[in-house]
Amino acid sequence: RTLAKSCANLASVRRVMTPQEKARENRLRRKAERFGLTLSKCRLRDVDAPGCGLYALLNARGKSVSGAGFTLSLDAVESYLKAKKGEQ
């Protein structure tokens, strides 16, 4: 496998966030902070790696409050935060 071919494959698979998606991510990040949580995105760049492109909600101690590791989509983060708001 040549380097050029690998780069071409990676570029075709890697997805760039649209401005609307980035704005939504930032909005959910601020909403999570209001609950004392941190929205963290998996930093892995290998598209085949588990968790790549997914999120985790972390408490102040850095422990995931929404499952093990990076398992949430933005839709799931939004649902979790809406349910948390309903608890208050």
mmCIF file with all atom_site columns, C-alpha atoms in Angstrom:
data_model
loop_
_atom_site.group_PDB
_atom_site.id
_atom_site.type_symbol
_atom_site.label_atom_id
_atom_site.label_alt_id
_atom_site.label_comp_id
_atom_site.label_asym_id
_atom_site.label_entity_id
_atom_site.label_seq_id
_atom_site.pdbx_PDB_ins_code
_atom_site.Cartn_x
_atom_site.Cartn_y
_atom_site.Cartn_z
_atom_site.occupancy
_atom_site.B_iso_or_equiv
_atom_site.pdbx_formal_charge
_atom_site.auth_seq_id
_atom_site.auth_comp_id
_atom_site.auth_asym_id
_atom_site.auth_atom_id
_atom_site.pdbx_PDB_model_num
ATOM 1  C CA . ARG A 1 1  ? 0.000   0.000  0.000  1.00 0.00 ? 1  ARG A CA 1
ATOM 2  C CA . THR A 1 2  ? 1.515   3.296  -1.048 1.00 0.00 ? 2  THR A CA 1
ATOM 3  C CA . LEU A 1 3  ? 1.528   6.425  1.067  1.00 0.00 ? 3  LEU A CA 1
ATOM 4  C CA . ALA A 1 4  ? -0.398  8.374  -1.578 1.00 0.00 ? 4  ALA A CA 1
ATOM 5  C CA . LYS A 1 5  ? -3.099  5.695  -1.697 1.00 0.00 ? 5  LYS A CA 1
ATOM 6  C CA . SER A 1 6  ? -3.362  5.635  2.112  1.00 0.00 ? 6  SER A CA 1
ATOM 7  C CA . CYS A 1 7  ? -3.703  9.425  2.254  1.00 0.00 ? 7  CYS A CA 1
ATOM 8  C CA . ALA A 1 8  ? -6.332  9.400  -0.485 1.00 0.00 ? 8  ALA A CA 1
ATOM 9  C CA . ASN A 1 9  ? -8.333  6.735  1.356  1.00 0.00 ? 9  ASN A CA 1
ATOM 10 C CA . LEU A 1 10 ? -8.084  8.631  4.639  1.00 0.00 ? 10 LEU A CA 1
ATOM 11 C CA . ALA A 1 11 ? -9.190  11.897 3.038  1.00 0.00 ? 11 ALA A CA 1
ATOM 12 C CA . SER A 1 12 ? -12.220 10.224 1.499  1.00 0.00 ? 12 SER A CA 1
ATOM 13 C CA . VAL A 1 13 ? -13.274 8.641  4.801  1.00 0.00 ? 13 VAL A CA 1
ATOM 14 C CA . ARG A 1 14 ? -12.500 11.438 7.263  1.00 0.00 ? 14 ARG A CA 1
ATOM 15 C CA . ARG A 1 15 ? -15.522 13.663 7.638  1.00 0.00 ? 15 ARG A CA 1
ATOM 16 C CA . VAL A 1 16 ? -15.200 17.374 8.270  1.00 0.00 ? 16 VAL A CA 1
ATOM 17 C CA . MET A 1 17 ? -17.780 18.966 10.559 1.00 0.00 ? 17 MET A CA 1
ATOM 18 C CA . THR A 1 18 ? -20.063 21.516 8.972  1.00 0.00 ? 18 THR A CA 1
ATOM 19 C CA . PRO A 1 19 ? -20.358 24.920 10.660 1.00 0.00 ? 19 PRO A CA 1
ATOM 20 C CA . GLN A 1 20 ? -23.838 23.909 11.870 1.00 0.00 ? 20 GLN A CA 1
ATOM 21 C CA . GLU A 1 21 ? -22.493 20.733 13.482 1.00 0.00 ? 21 GLU A CA 1
ATOM 22 C CA . LYS A 1 22 ? -19.645 22.642 15.146 1.00 0.00 ? 22 LYS A CA 1
ATOM 23 C CA . ALA A 1 23 ? -22.120 25.220 16.478 1.00 0.00 ? 23 ALA A CA 1
ATOM 24 C CA . ARG A 1 24 ? -24.306 22.408 17.842 1.00 0.00 ? 24 ARG A CA 1
ATOM 25 C CA . GLU A 1 25 ? -21.280 20.778 19.492 1.00 0.00 ? 25 GLU A CA 1
ATOM 26 C CA . ASN A 1 26 ? -20.339 24.092 21.137 1.00 0.00 ? 26 ASN A CA 1
ATOM 27 C CA . ARG A 1 27 ? -23.928 24.661 22.302 1.00 0.00 ? 27 ARG A CA 1
ATOM 28 C CA . LEU A 1 28 ? -24.043 21.191 23.878 1.00 0.00 ? 28 LEU A CA 1
ATOM 29 C CA . ARG A 1 29 ? -20.614 21.794 25.442 1.00 0.00 ? 29 ARG A CA 1
ATOM 30 C CA . ARG A 1 30 ? -21.953 24.945 27.156 1.00 0.00 ? 30 ARG A CA 1
ATOM 31 C CA . LYS A 1 31 ? -25.135 23.144 28.219 1.00 0.00 ? 31 LYS A CA 1
ATOM 32 C CA . ALA A 1 32 ? -23.081 20.329 29.759 1.00 0.00 ? 32 ALA A CA 1
ATOM 33 C CA . GLU A 1 33 ? -20.993 22.872 31.686 1.00 0.00 ? 33 GLU A CA 1
ATOM 34 C CA . ARG A 1 34 ? -24.164 24.238 33.283 1.00 0.00 ? 34 ARG A CA 1
ATOM 35 C CA . PHE A 1 35 ? -24.672 20.758 34.775 1.00 0.00 ? 35 PHE A CA 1
ATOM 36 C CA . GLY A 1 36 ? -21.057 20.572 35.957 1.00 0.00 ? 36 GLY A CA 1
ATOM 37 C CA . LEU A 1 37 ? -20.103 18.183 33.142 1.00 0.00 ? 37 LEU A CA 1
ATOM 38 C CA . THR A 1 38 ? -17.503 18.344 30.397 1.00 0.00 ? 38 THR A CA 1
ATOM 39 C CA . LEU A 1 39 ? -18.245 17.277 26.834 1.00 0.00 ? 39 LEU A CA 1
ATOM 40 C CA . SER A 1 40 ? -15.164 15.549 25.499 1.00 0.00 ? 40 SER A CA 1
ATOM 41 C CA . LYS A 1 41 ? -14.606 14.376 21.931 1.00 0.00 ? 41 LYS A CA 1
ATOM 42 C CA . CYS A 1 42 ? -12.492 11.351 21.106 1.00 0.00 ? 42 CYS A CA 1
ATOM 43 C CA . ARG A 1 43 ? -9.196  12.571 19.677 1.00 0.00 ? 43 ARG A CA 1
ATOM 44 C CA . LEU A 1 44 ? -8.373  9.418  17.737 1.00 0.00 ? 44 LEU A CA 1
ATOM 45 C CA . ARG A 1 45 ? -7.824  10.029 14.044 1.00 0.00 ? 45 ARG A CA 1
ATOM 46 C CA . ASP A 1 46 ? -8.028  6.403  12.951 1.00 0.00 ? 46 ASP A CA 1
ATOM 47 C CA . VAL A 1 47 ? -11.520 6.139  11.485 1.00 0.00 ? 47 VAL A CA 1
ATOM 48 C CA . ASP A 1 48 ? -11.577 2.396  12.224 1.00 0.00 ? 48 ASP A CA 1
ATOM 49 C CA . ALA A 1 49 ? -10.786 2.893  15.920 1.00 0.00 ? 49 ALA A CA 1
ATOM 50 C CA . PRO A 1 50 ? -13.654 2.425  18.373 1.00 0.00 ? 50 PRO A CA 1
ATOM 51 C CA . GLY A 1 51 ? -14.942 5.768  19.561 1.00 0.00 ? 51 GLY A CA 1
ATOM 52 C CA . CYS A 1 52 ? -13.524 7.806  16.695 1.00 0.00 ? 52 CYS A CA 1
ATOM 53 C CA . GLY A 1 53 ? -15.721 10.883 16.233 1.00 0.00 ? 53 GLY A CA 1
ATOM 54 C CA . LEU A 1 54 ? -17.828 10.093 19.302 1.00 0.00 ? 54 LEU A CA 1
ATOM 55 C CA . TYR A 1 55 ? -18.237 11.916 22.606 1.00 0.00 ? 55 TYR A CA 1
ATOM 56 C CA . ALA A 1 56 ? -18.224 11.314 26.356 1.00 0.00 ? 56 ALA A CA 1
ATOM 57 C CA . LEU A 1 57 ? -19.759 13.356 29.167 1.00 0.00 ? 57 LEU A CA 1
ATOM 58 C CA . LEU A 1 58 ? -17.335 13.600 32.079 1.00 0.00 ? 58 LEU A CA 1
ATOM 59 C CA . ASN A 1 59 ? -17.887 14.693 35.668 1.00 0.00 ? 59 ASN A CA 1
ATOM 60 C CA . ALA A 1 60 ? -15.473 16.929 37.615 1.00 0.00 ? 60 ALA A CA 1
ATOM 61 C CA . ARG A 1 61 ? -13.280 13.915 38.421 1.00 0.00 ? 61 ARG A CA 1
ATOM 62 C CA . GLY A 1 62 ? -12.981 12.984 34.746 1.00 0.00 ? 62 GLY A CA 1
ATOM 63 C CA . LYS A 1 63 ? -15.178 9.895  34.999 1.00 0.00 ? 63 LYS A CA 1
ATOM 64 C CA . SER A 1 64 ? -17.690 9.178  32.269 1.00 0.00 ? 64 SER A CA 1
ATOM 65 C CA . VAL A 1 65 ? -21.275 9.657  33.446 1.00 0.00 ? 65 VAL A CA 1
ATOM 66 C CA . SER A 1 66 ? -22.900 8.346  30.298 1.00 0.00 ? 66 SER A CA 1
ATOM 67 C CA . GLY A 1 67 ? -21.395 4.936  29.692 1.00 0.00 ? 67 GLY A CA 1
ATOM 68 C CA . ALA A 1 68 ? -17.916 3.571  29.238 1.00 0.00 ? 68 ALA A CA 1
ATOM 69 C CA . GLY A 1 69 ? -15.657 5.831  27.212 1.00 0.00 ? 69 GLY A CA 1
ATOM 70 C CA . PHE A 1 70 ? -16.498 7.612  23.997 1.00 0.00 ? 70 PHE A CA 1
ATOM 71 C CA . THR A 1 71 ? -19.823 6.074  23.007 1.00 0.00 ? 71 THR A CA 1
ATOM 72 C CA . LEU A 1 72 ? -22.161 9.016  22.418 1.00 0.00 ? 72 LEU A CA 1
ATOM 73 C CA . SER A 1 73 ? -23.210 10.760 19.238 1.00 0.00 ? 73 SER A CA 1
ATOM 74 C CA . LEU A 1 74 ? -24.271 14.411 19.417 1.00 0.00 ? 74 LEU A CA 1
ATOM 75 C CA . ASP A 1 75 ? -27.905 13.221 19.321 1.00 0.00 ? 75 ASP A CA 1
ATOM 76 C CA . ALA A 1 76 ? -27.278 10.989 22.349 1.00 0.00 ? 76 ALA A CA 1
ATOM 77 C CA . VAL A 1 77 ? -25.519 13.829 24.204 1.00 0.00 ? 77 VAL A CA 1
ATOM 78 C CA . GLU A 1 78 ? -28.471 16.107 23.546 1.00 0.00 ? 78 GLU A CA 1
ATOM 79 C CA . SER A 1 79 ? -30.940 13.439 24.763 1.00 0.00 ? 79 SER A CA 1
ATOM 80 C CA . TYR A 1 80 ? -28.913 12.834 27.921 1.00 0.00 ? 80 TYR A CA 1
ATOM 81 C CA . LEU A 1 81 ? -28.766 16.546 28.743 1.00 0.00 ? 81 LEU A CA 1
ATOM 82 C CA . LYS A 1 82 ? -32.513 16.990 28.097 1.00 0.00 ? 82 LYS A CA 1
ATOM 83 C CA . ALA A 1 83 ? -33.265 14.087 30.452 1.00 0.00 ? 83 ALA A CA 1
ATOM 84 C CA . LYS A 1 84 ? -30.919 15.580 33.050 1.00 0.00 ? 84 LYS A CA 1
ATOM 85 C CA . LYS A 1 85 ? -32.730 18.922 32.752 1.00 0.00 ? 85 LYS A CA 1
ATOM 86 C CA . GLY A 1 86 ? -36.036 17.121 33.360 1.00 0.00 ? 86 GLY A CA 1
ATOM 87 C CA . GLU A 1 87 ? -34.668 15.675 36.624 1.00 0.00 ? 87 GLU A CA 1
ATOM 88 C CA . GLN A 1 88 ? -34.197 19.131 38.114 1.00 0.00 ? 88 GLN A CA 1
#
